[in-house]
Amino acid sequence: MIFVGVAFIIVGLVLLLGIIIAVVCSEYFITSHRIYVKYCLIARHVYEIENEWVTGVIIKQGFLGRLLNYSDLIISTPGQYAGSVIMRGMSDSMHVRTVVEDVLRRRREA
């Protein structure tokens, strides 16, 4: 019985460590011309989206995310390869969404 409890604790710690490493290794940049998303741990995935290609900004937040103020920010594009890019584990993603929408609005007005 004790071995089962220890196994659950070890599995939980390994999963938590994996999530922490994934969040720390991710980079997100929002500029007036493009959105840059980079994920890396072992492999590297880099997405650069020009602002005029962004069609929507979606927030995906579960119950625990609401309690701890984090969520995923999904940026939709009409592309065959990108389609949508997920910024995982964003804290205060409502503010980030507002910033993205403000940058997009300014870009369309210019």
Short mmCIF file of C-alpha atoms in Angstrom, two decimals:
data_model
loop_
_atom_site.label_atom_id
_atom_site.label_comp_id
_atom_site.label_asym_id
_atom_site.label_seq_id
_atom_site.Cartn_x
_atom_site.Cartn_y
_atom_site.Cartn_z
CA MET A 1 0.00 0.00 0.00
CA ILE A 2 2.82 2.42 0.83
CA PHE A 3 4.48 1.65 -2.51
CA VAL A 4 1.36 2.75 -4.39
CA GLY A 5 1.31 6.08 -2.53
CA VAL A 6 5.01 6.63 -3.19
CA ALA A 7 4.50 5.77 -6.88
CA PHE A 8 1.69 8.36 -7.16
CA ILE A 9 3.89 11.00 -5.54
CA ILE A 10 6.80 10.24 -7.88
CA VAL A 11 4.55 10.32 -10.98
CA GLY A 12 3.01 13.59 -9.80
CA LEU A 13 6.43 15.18 -9.26
CA VAL A 14 7.66 14.05 -12.68
CA LEU A 15 4.55 15.51 -14.37
CA LEU A 16 4.90 18.75 -12.41
CA LEU A 17 8.57 19.02 -13.36
CA GLY A 18 7.70 18.46 -17.03
CA ILE A 19 5.08 21.22 -16.95
CA ILE A 20 7.44 23.65 -15.22
CA ILE A 21 10.20 22.98 -17.77
CA ALA A 22 7.76 23.41 -20.68
CA VAL A 23 6.56 26.76 -19.35
CA VAL A 24 10.06 28.04 -18.59
CA CYS A 25 11.38 27.04 -22.04
CA SER A 26 8.56 28.78 -23.93
CA GLU A 27 9.01 32.30 -25.31
CA TYR A 28 6.27 34.65 -26.49
CA PHE A 29 6.77 38.04 -28.15
CA ILE A 30 4.10 40.44 -29.38
CA THR A 31 5.29 43.29 -31.58
CA SER A 32 3.53 45.79 -33.79
CA HIS A 33 4.26 43.61 -36.86
CA ARG A 34 4.13 39.99 -35.72
CA ILE A 35 3.57 37.48 -32.95
CA TYR A 36 6.47 35.15 -32.19
CA VAL A 37 5.99 31.87 -30.30
CA LYS A 38 8.84 29.45 -29.52
CA TYR A 39 8.59 26.12 -27.72
CA CYS A 40 11.73 24.19 -26.92
CA LEU A 41 12.75 21.39 -24.68
CA ILE A 42 14.42 18.78 -26.83
CA ALA A 43 13.01 19.85 -30.19
CA ARG A 44 12.36 23.45 -31.20
CA HIS A 45 9.12 24.74 -32.70
CA VAL A 46 9.00 28.39 -33.78
CA TYR A 47 5.93 30.19 -35.12
CA GLU A 48 5.94 33.72 -36.48
CA ILE A 49 2.55 35.13 -37.37
CA GLU A 50 2.18 38.46 -39.09
CA ASN A 51 -0.51 40.54 -37.40
CA GLU A 52 -2.63 40.88 -40.52
CA TRP A 53 -3.06 37.09 -40.57
CA VAL A 54 -4.54 36.82 -37.07
CA THR A 55 -8.26 36.03 -37.25
CA GLY A 56 -9.06 35.46 -33.59
CA VAL A 57 -7.77 35.32 -30.03
CA ILE A 58 -9.29 32.69 -27.74
CA ILE A 59 -8.70 31.98 -24.05
CA LYS A 60 -8.98 28.40 -22.79
CA GLN A 61 -9.13 28.29 -18.99
CA GLY A 62 -10.22 25.49 -16.69
CA PHE A 63 -11.30 25.57 -13.07
CA LEU A 64 -7.78 25.27 -11.66
CA GLY A 65 -6.60 27.92 -14.12
CA ARG A 66 -9.25 30.31 -12.80
CA LEU A 67 -8.10 29.69 -9.24
CA LEU A 68 -4.41 30.14 -10.03
CA ASN A 69 -4.87 32.81 -12.76
CA TYR A 70 -3.34 31.00 -15.73
CA SER A 71 -4.72 29.78 -19.03
CA ASP A 72 -3.90 29.01 -22.65
CA LEU A 73 -4.13 31.80 -25.21
CA ILE A 74 -4.99 30.51 -28.68
CA ILE A 75 -4.23 32.71 -31.69
CA SER A 76 -6.12 31.60 -34.79
CA THR A 77 -4.85 32.10 -38.33
CA PRO A 78 -6.29 31.04 -41.69
CA GLY A 79 -3.23 29.00 -42.58
CA GLN A 80 -2.65 25.46 -43.70
CA TYR A 81 0.45 25.00 -41.56
CA ALA A 82 -0.11 27.17 -38.52
CA GLY A 83 -3.91 27.16 -38.21
CA SER A 84 -3.68 28.15 -34.58
CA VAL A 85 -0.85 28.74 -32.15
CA ILE A 86 -1.23 28.09 -28.43
CA MET A 87 0.57 30.14 -25.81
CA ARG A 88 0.48 27.71 -22.89
CA GLY A 89 0.39 28.59 -19.21
CA MET A 90 -0.02 32.36 -19.59
CA SER A 91 -0.60 34.23 -16.37
CA ASP A 92 -3.17 37.02 -16.64
CA SER A 93 -4.11 36.00 -20.16
CA MET A 94 -7.08 38.40 -20.22
CA HIS A 95 -4.59 41.29 -20.14
CA VAL A 96 -2.44 39.66 -22.83
CA ARG A 97 -5.52 39.17 -25.03
CA THR A 98 -6.36 42.85 -24.59
CA VAL A 99 -2.81 43.80 -25.61
CA VAL A 100 -2.96 41.56 -28.70
CA GLU A 101 -6.34 42.95 -29.75
CA ASP A 102 -5.08 46.52 -29.20
CA VAL A 103 -2.00 45.87 -31.36
CA LEU A 104 -4.20 44.33 -34.07
CA ARG A 105 -6.63 47.27 -33.95
CA ARG A 106 -3.78 49.79 -34.24
CA ARG A 107 -2.29 47.83 -37.13
CA ARG A 108 -5.61 47.82 -39.02
CA GLU A 109 -6.11 51.54 -38.43
CA ALA A 110 -2.64 52.43 -39.72
#
